[in-house]
Amino acid sequence: MGLSESLQAQAIRELGEEKCAVCGFTKKRRHSFCPACYAALPARMKKALYTPSSEGYASIYDEAKDWLRFEGERGS
């Protein structure tokens, strides 16, 4: 993330990419994560990514990336 790129701008940019920001595997544009990373998320995070909330997509997406990275490190 560039110094001037906001959390929201980063989330929107990554949503348009074809590589998962967590693992680098292929994902579909307009999908938050690749199938494997998405499947690893807890149900509450999956639901939050696609449910309008006061936090907003960028915050929820950032939290989900952190969770996946932490869980990935624990599983290694």
Short mmCIF file of N, CA, C and O in Angstrom, two decimals:
data_model
loop_
_atom_site.label_atom_id
_atom_site.label_comp_id
_atom_site.label_asym_id
_atom_site.label_seq_id
_atom_site.Cartn_x
_atom_site.Cartn_y
_atom_site.Cartn_z
N MET A 1 0.85 -1.17 0.00
CA MET A 1 0.00 0.00 0.00
C MET A 1 0.89 1.23 0.00
O MET A 1 1.79 1.35 0.80
N GLY A 2 0.62 2.16 -0.90
CA GLY A 2 1.37 3.41 -0.94
C GLY A 2 1.03 4.28 0.25
O GLY A 2 -0.01 4.13 0.87
N LEU A 3 1.91 5.21 0.56
CA LEU A 3 1.69 6.07 1.71
C LEU A 3 0.45 6.91 1.58
O LEU A 3 -0.20 7.22 2.57
N SER A 4 0.08 7.30 0.38
CA SER A 4 -1.08 8.15 0.20
C SER A 4 -2.36 7.38 -0.09
O SER A 4 -3.40 7.97 -0.25
N GLU A 5 -2.28 6.07 -0.18
CA GLU A 5 -3.45 5.26 -0.50
C GLU A 5 -4.26 4.98 0.76
O GLU A 5 -3.75 4.42 1.72
N SER A 6 -5.51 5.36 0.74
CA SER A 6 -6.36 5.12 1.90
C SER A 6 -6.75 3.65 1.98
O SER A 6 -6.62 2.90 1.00
N LEU A 7 -7.25 3.25 3.12
CA LEU A 7 -7.72 1.88 3.33
C LEU A 7 -8.82 1.56 2.32
O LEU A 7 -8.84 0.48 1.73
N GLN A 8 -9.70 2.50 2.09
CA GLN A 8 -10.79 2.28 1.15
C GLN A 8 -10.27 2.15 -0.28
O GLN A 8 -10.68 1.26 -1.01
N ALA A 9 -9.33 3.00 -0.67
CA ALA A 9 -8.75 2.92 -2.01
C ALA A 9 -8.02 1.60 -2.22
O ALA A 9 -8.10 0.99 -3.29
N GLN A 10 -7.32 1.14 -1.20
CA GLN A 10 -6.61 -0.13 -1.29
C GLN A 10 -7.60 -1.28 -1.46
O GLN A 10 -7.41 -2.16 -2.29
N ALA A 11 -8.67 -1.27 -0.67
CA ALA A 11 -9.67 -2.33 -0.76
C ALA A 11 -10.31 -2.37 -2.14
O ALA A 11 -10.47 -3.45 -2.73
N ILE A 12 -10.64 -1.21 -2.68
CA ILE A 12 -11.25 -1.16 -4.01
C ILE A 12 -10.26 -1.63 -5.07
O ILE A 12 -10.63 -2.39 -5.97
N ARG A 13 -9.01 -1.22 -4.97
CA ARG A 13 -7.99 -1.67 -5.92
C ARG A 13 -7.84 -3.18 -5.88
O ARG A 13 -7.82 -3.86 -6.90
N GLU A 14 -7.72 -3.74 -4.66
CA GLU A 14 -7.52 -5.18 -4.52
C GLU A 14 -8.75 -5.96 -4.97
O GLU A 14 -8.63 -7.08 -5.47
N LEU A 15 -9.92 -5.39 -4.82
CA LEU A 15 -11.15 -6.04 -5.28
C LEU A 15 -11.14 -6.20 -6.80
O LEU A 15 -11.67 -7.18 -7.33
N GLY A 16 -10.49 -5.30 -7.50
CA GLY A 16 -10.40 -5.36 -8.96
C GLY A 16 -9.27 -6.21 -9.49
O GLY A 16 -9.15 -6.41 -10.70
N GLU A 17 -8.43 -6.72 -8.62
CA GLU A 17 -7.29 -7.54 -9.05
C GLU A 17 -7.68 -9.01 -9.18
O GLU A 17 -8.70 -9.44 -8.65
N GLU A 18 -6.85 -9.76 -9.88
CA GLU A 18 -7.09 -11.19 -10.08
C GLU A 18 -6.19 -12.07 -9.23
O GLU A 18 -6.13 -13.28 -9.45
N LYS A 19 -5.49 -11.47 -8.29
CA LYS A 19 -4.66 -12.23 -7.34
C LYS A 19 -5.11 -11.91 -5.93
O LYS A 19 -5.34 -10.75 -5.59
N CYS A 20 -5.19 -12.93 -5.12
CA CYS A 20 -5.57 -12.77 -3.72
C CYS A 20 -4.49 -11.98 -2.98
O CYS A 20 -3.30 -12.30 -3.09
N ALA A 21 -4.89 -10.98 -2.24
CA ALA A 21 -3.94 -10.13 -1.50
C ALA A 21 -3.28 -10.88 -0.35
O ALA A 21 -2.24 -10.46 0.15
N VAL A 22 -3.86 -11.99 0.07
CA VAL A 22 -3.30 -12.74 1.20
C VAL A 22 -2.31 -13.79 0.73
O VAL A 22 -1.19 -13.85 1.22
N CYS A 23 -2.70 -14.61 -0.23
CA CYS A 23 -1.85 -15.74 -0.62
C CYS A 23 -1.25 -15.62 -2.02
O CYS A 23 -0.34 -16.37 -2.36
N GLY A 24 -1.80 -14.73 -2.85
CA GLY A 24 -1.28 -14.55 -4.20
C GLY A 24 -1.88 -15.47 -5.24
O GLY A 24 -1.56 -15.37 -6.42
N PHE A 25 -2.76 -16.39 -4.82
CA PHE A 25 -3.40 -17.28 -5.79
C PHE A 25 -4.44 -16.51 -6.59
O PHE A 25 -4.89 -15.43 -6.21
N THR A 26 -4.87 -17.10 -7.70
CA THR A 26 -5.85 -16.48 -8.57
C THR A 26 -7.21 -16.38 -7.89
O THR A 26 -7.63 -17.30 -7.20
N LYS A 27 -7.83 -15.22 -8.08
CA LYS A 27 -9.20 -15.00 -7.62
C LYS A 27 -9.95 -14.28 -8.71
O LYS A 27 -9.36 -13.76 -9.65
N LYS A 28 -11.25 -14.26 -8.62
CA LYS A 28 -12.06 -13.52 -9.58
C LYS A 28 -12.11 -12.06 -9.18
O LYS A 28 -12.12 -11.74 -7.99
N ARG A 29 -12.11 -11.19 -10.18
CA ARG A 29 -12.31 -9.77 -9.89
C ARG A 29 -13.67 -9.61 -9.22
O ARG A 29 -14.59 -10.37 -9.49
N ARG A 30 -13.74 -8.65 -8.35
CA ARG A 30 -14.95 -8.35 -7.57
C ARG A 30 -15.22 -9.41 -6.49
O ARG A 30 -16.28 -9.41 -5.88
N HIS A 31 -14.27 -10.31 -6.27
CA HIS A 31 -14.31 -11.23 -5.14
C HIS A 31 -13.23 -10.76 -4.17
O HIS A 31 -12.15 -10.36 -4.58
N SER A 32 -13.51 -10.84 -2.90
CA SER A 32 -12.55 -10.37 -1.90
C SER A 32 -11.29 -11.23 -1.85
O SER A 32 -10.19 -10.69 -1.73
N PHE A 33 -11.46 -12.54 -1.92
CA PHE A 33 -10.35 -13.48 -1.75
C PHE A 33 -10.46 -14.63 -2.73
O PHE A 33 -11.51 -14.84 -3.34
N CYS A 34 -9.38 -15.41 -2.81
CA CYS A 34 -9.44 -16.65 -3.59
C CYS A 34 -10.36 -17.62 -2.86
O CYS A 34 -10.67 -17.42 -1.67
N PRO A 35 -10.81 -18.68 -3.53
CA PRO A 35 -11.72 -19.62 -2.87
C PRO A 35 -11.17 -20.22 -1.57
O PRO A 35 -11.91 -20.37 -0.60
N ALA A 36 -9.89 -20.55 -1.54
CA ALA A 36 -9.31 -21.18 -0.34
C ALA A 36 -9.29 -20.22 0.85
O ALA A 36 -9.64 -20.61 1.97
N CYS A 37 -8.87 -18.98 0.61
CA CYS A 37 -8.83 -18.01 1.71
C CYS A 37 -10.25 -17.69 2.19
O CYS A 37 -10.51 -17.63 3.39
N TYR A 38 -11.16 -17.52 1.25
CA TYR A 38 -12.55 -17.24 1.64
C TYR A 38 -13.12 -18.39 2.48
O TYR A 38 -13.75 -18.16 3.50
N ALA A 39 -12.85 -19.61 2.06
CA ALA A 39 -13.36 -20.78 2.78
C ALA A 39 -12.79 -20.86 4.20
O ALA A 39 -13.45 -21.37 5.11
N ALA A 40 -11.58 -20.35 4.39
CA ALA A 40 -10.93 -20.42 5.71
C ALA A 40 -11.49 -19.40 6.70
O ALA A 40 -11.28 -19.54 7.90
N LEU A 41 -12.19 -18.39 6.20
CA LEU A 41 -12.73 -17.36 7.10
C LEU A 41 -13.85 -17.91 7.97
O LEU A 41 -14.64 -18.76 7.53
N PRO A 42 -13.98 -17.39 9.18
CA PRO A 42 -15.13 -17.76 10.01
C PRO A 42 -16.41 -17.24 9.36
O PRO A 42 -16.40 -16.24 8.62
N ALA A 43 -17.51 -17.90 9.62
CA ALA A 43 -18.80 -17.55 9.01
C ALA A 43 -19.16 -16.08 9.26
O ALA A 43 -19.67 -15.41 8.36
N ARG A 44 -18.86 -15.56 10.44
CA ARG A 44 -19.23 -14.16 10.74
C ARG A 44 -18.49 -13.19 9.83
O ARG A 44 -19.04 -12.17 9.43
N MET A 45 -17.25 -13.49 9.46
CA MET A 45 -16.50 -12.62 8.56
C MET A 45 -17.01 -12.74 7.13
O MET A 45 -17.09 -11.74 6.41
N LYS A 46 -17.33 -13.96 6.71
CA LYS A 46 -17.89 -14.15 5.37
C LYS A 46 -19.16 -13.32 5.23
O LYS A 46 -19.35 -12.61 4.24
N LYS A 47 -20.01 -13.41 6.22
CA LYS A 47 -21.27 -12.67 6.18
C LYS A 47 -21.03 -11.17 6.20
O LYS A 47 -21.66 -10.42 5.45
N ALA A 48 -20.11 -10.71 7.02
CA ALA A 48 -19.83 -9.28 7.15
C ALA A 48 -19.29 -8.67 5.86
O ALA A 48 -19.56 -7.51 5.56
N LEU A 49 -18.55 -9.46 5.08
CA LEU A 49 -18.01 -8.95 3.82
C LEU A 49 -19.11 -8.58 2.82
O LEU A 49 -18.91 -7.73 1.97
N TYR A 50 -20.24 -9.23 2.94
CA TYR A 50 -21.32 -9.02 1.97
C TYR A 50 -22.60 -8.50 2.60
O TYR A 50 -23.65 -8.56 2.00
N THR A 51 -22.50 -7.96 3.81
CA THR A 51 -23.64 -7.38 4.50
C THR A 51 -23.34 -5.92 4.78
O THR A 51 -22.32 -5.62 5.39
N PRO A 52 -24.19 -5.01 4.32
CA PRO A 52 -23.95 -3.60 4.62
C PRO A 52 -23.86 -3.37 6.13
O PRO A 52 -24.64 -3.93 6.89
N SER A 53 -22.89 -2.59 6.54
CA SER A 53 -22.73 -2.31 7.96
C SER A 53 -22.17 -0.90 8.15
O SER A 53 -21.74 -0.27 7.20
N SER A 54 -22.15 -0.47 9.38
CA SER A 54 -21.61 0.86 9.68
C SER A 54 -20.09 0.89 9.52
O SER A 54 -19.51 1.94 9.31
N GLU A 55 -19.42 -0.26 9.66
CA GLU A 55 -17.96 -0.31 9.53
C GLU A 55 -17.51 -0.06 8.10
O GLU A 55 -16.47 0.51 7.86
N GLY A 56 -18.27 -0.53 7.15
CA GLY A 56 -17.89 -0.41 5.76
C GLY A 56 -17.04 -1.56 5.29
O GLY A 56 -16.37 -2.24 6.08
N TYR A 57 -17.07 -1.78 3.99
CA TYR A 57 -16.36 -2.91 3.40
C TYR A 57 -14.86 -2.87 3.67
O TYR A 57 -14.26 -3.88 4.02
N ALA A 58 -14.25 -1.71 3.52
CA ALA A 58 -12.78 -1.61 3.64
C ALA A 58 -12.30 -2.07 5.01
O ALA A 58 -11.31 -2.80 5.11
N SER A 59 -12.98 -1.69 6.06
CA SER A 59 -12.59 -2.09 7.42
C SER A 59 -12.76 -3.59 7.63
O SER A 59 -11.89 -4.25 8.22
N ILE A 60 -13.87 -4.11 7.15
CA ILE A 60 -14.13 -5.55 7.32
C ILE A 60 -13.13 -6.37 6.50
O ILE A 60 -12.59 -7.37 6.97
N TYR A 61 -12.86 -5.92 5.28
CA TYR A 61 -11.89 -6.60 4.41
C TYR A 61 -10.51 -6.59 5.06
O TYR A 61 -9.82 -7.62 5.08
N ASP A 62 -10.10 -5.47 5.61
CA ASP A 62 -8.80 -5.36 6.26
C ASP A 62 -8.71 -6.30 7.46
O ASP A 62 -7.70 -6.97 7.66
N GLU A 63 -9.78 -6.36 8.23
CA GLU A 63 -9.83 -7.28 9.38
C GLU A 63 -9.73 -8.74 8.92
O GLU A 63 -9.01 -9.54 9.52
N ALA A 64 -10.41 -9.07 7.84
CA ALA A 64 -10.36 -10.44 7.32
C ALA A 64 -8.96 -10.79 6.82
O ALA A 64 -8.48 -11.91 7.06
N LYS A 65 -8.28 -9.86 6.15
CA LYS A 65 -6.90 -10.12 5.71
C LYS A 65 -5.99 -10.36 6.90
O LYS A 65 -5.18 -11.30 6.89
N ASP A 66 -6.12 -9.54 7.93
CA ASP A 66 -5.31 -9.73 9.14
C ASP A 66 -5.58 -11.09 9.77
O ASP A 66 -4.66 -11.79 10.19
N TRP A 67 -6.84 -11.47 9.84
CA TRP A 67 -7.22 -12.75 10.44
C TRP A 67 -6.60 -13.90 9.64
O TRP A 67 -6.02 -14.82 10.22
N LEU A 68 -6.69 -13.85 8.31
CA LEU A 68 -6.13 -14.91 7.46
C LEU A 68 -4.62 -15.00 7.61
O LEU A 68 -4.06 -16.09 7.68
N ARG A 69 -3.95 -13.86 7.67
CA ARG A 69 -2.49 -13.86 7.83
C ARG A 69 -2.10 -14.45 9.18
O ARG A 69 -1.15 -15.22 9.28
N PHE A 70 -2.81 -14.08 10.24
CA PHE A 70 -2.52 -14.60 11.57
C PHE A 70 -2.77 -16.10 11.63
O PHE A 70 -1.94 -16.85 12.13
N GLU A 71 -3.90 -16.53 11.11
CA GLU A 71 -4.21 -17.96 11.12
C GLU A 71 -3.24 -18.74 10.25
O GLU A 71 -2.86 -19.85 10.59
N GLY A 72 -2.82 -18.18 9.13
CA GLY A 72 -1.83 -18.83 8.27
C GLY A 72 -0.51 -19.02 8.96
O GLY A 72 0.14 -20.06 8.82
N GLU A 73 -0.09 -18.02 9.73
CA GLU A 73 1.17 -18.14 10.47
C GLU A 73 1.05 -19.17 11.57
O GLU A 73 1.98 -19.92 11.83
N ARG A 74 -0.09 -19.22 12.24
CA ARG A 74 -0.30 -20.20 13.31
C ARG A 74 -0.30 -21.63 12.77
O ARG A 74 0.17 -22.54 13.42
N GLY A 75 -0.85 -21.79 11.55
CA GLY A 75 -0.95 -23.12 10.95
C GLY A 75 0.35 -23.62 10.36
O GLY A 75 0.45 -24.77 10.00
N SER A 76 1.33 -22.75 10.22
CA SER A 76 2.61 -23.15 9.60
C SER A 76 3.49 -23.90 10.55
O SER A 76 3.48 -23.78 11.71
#
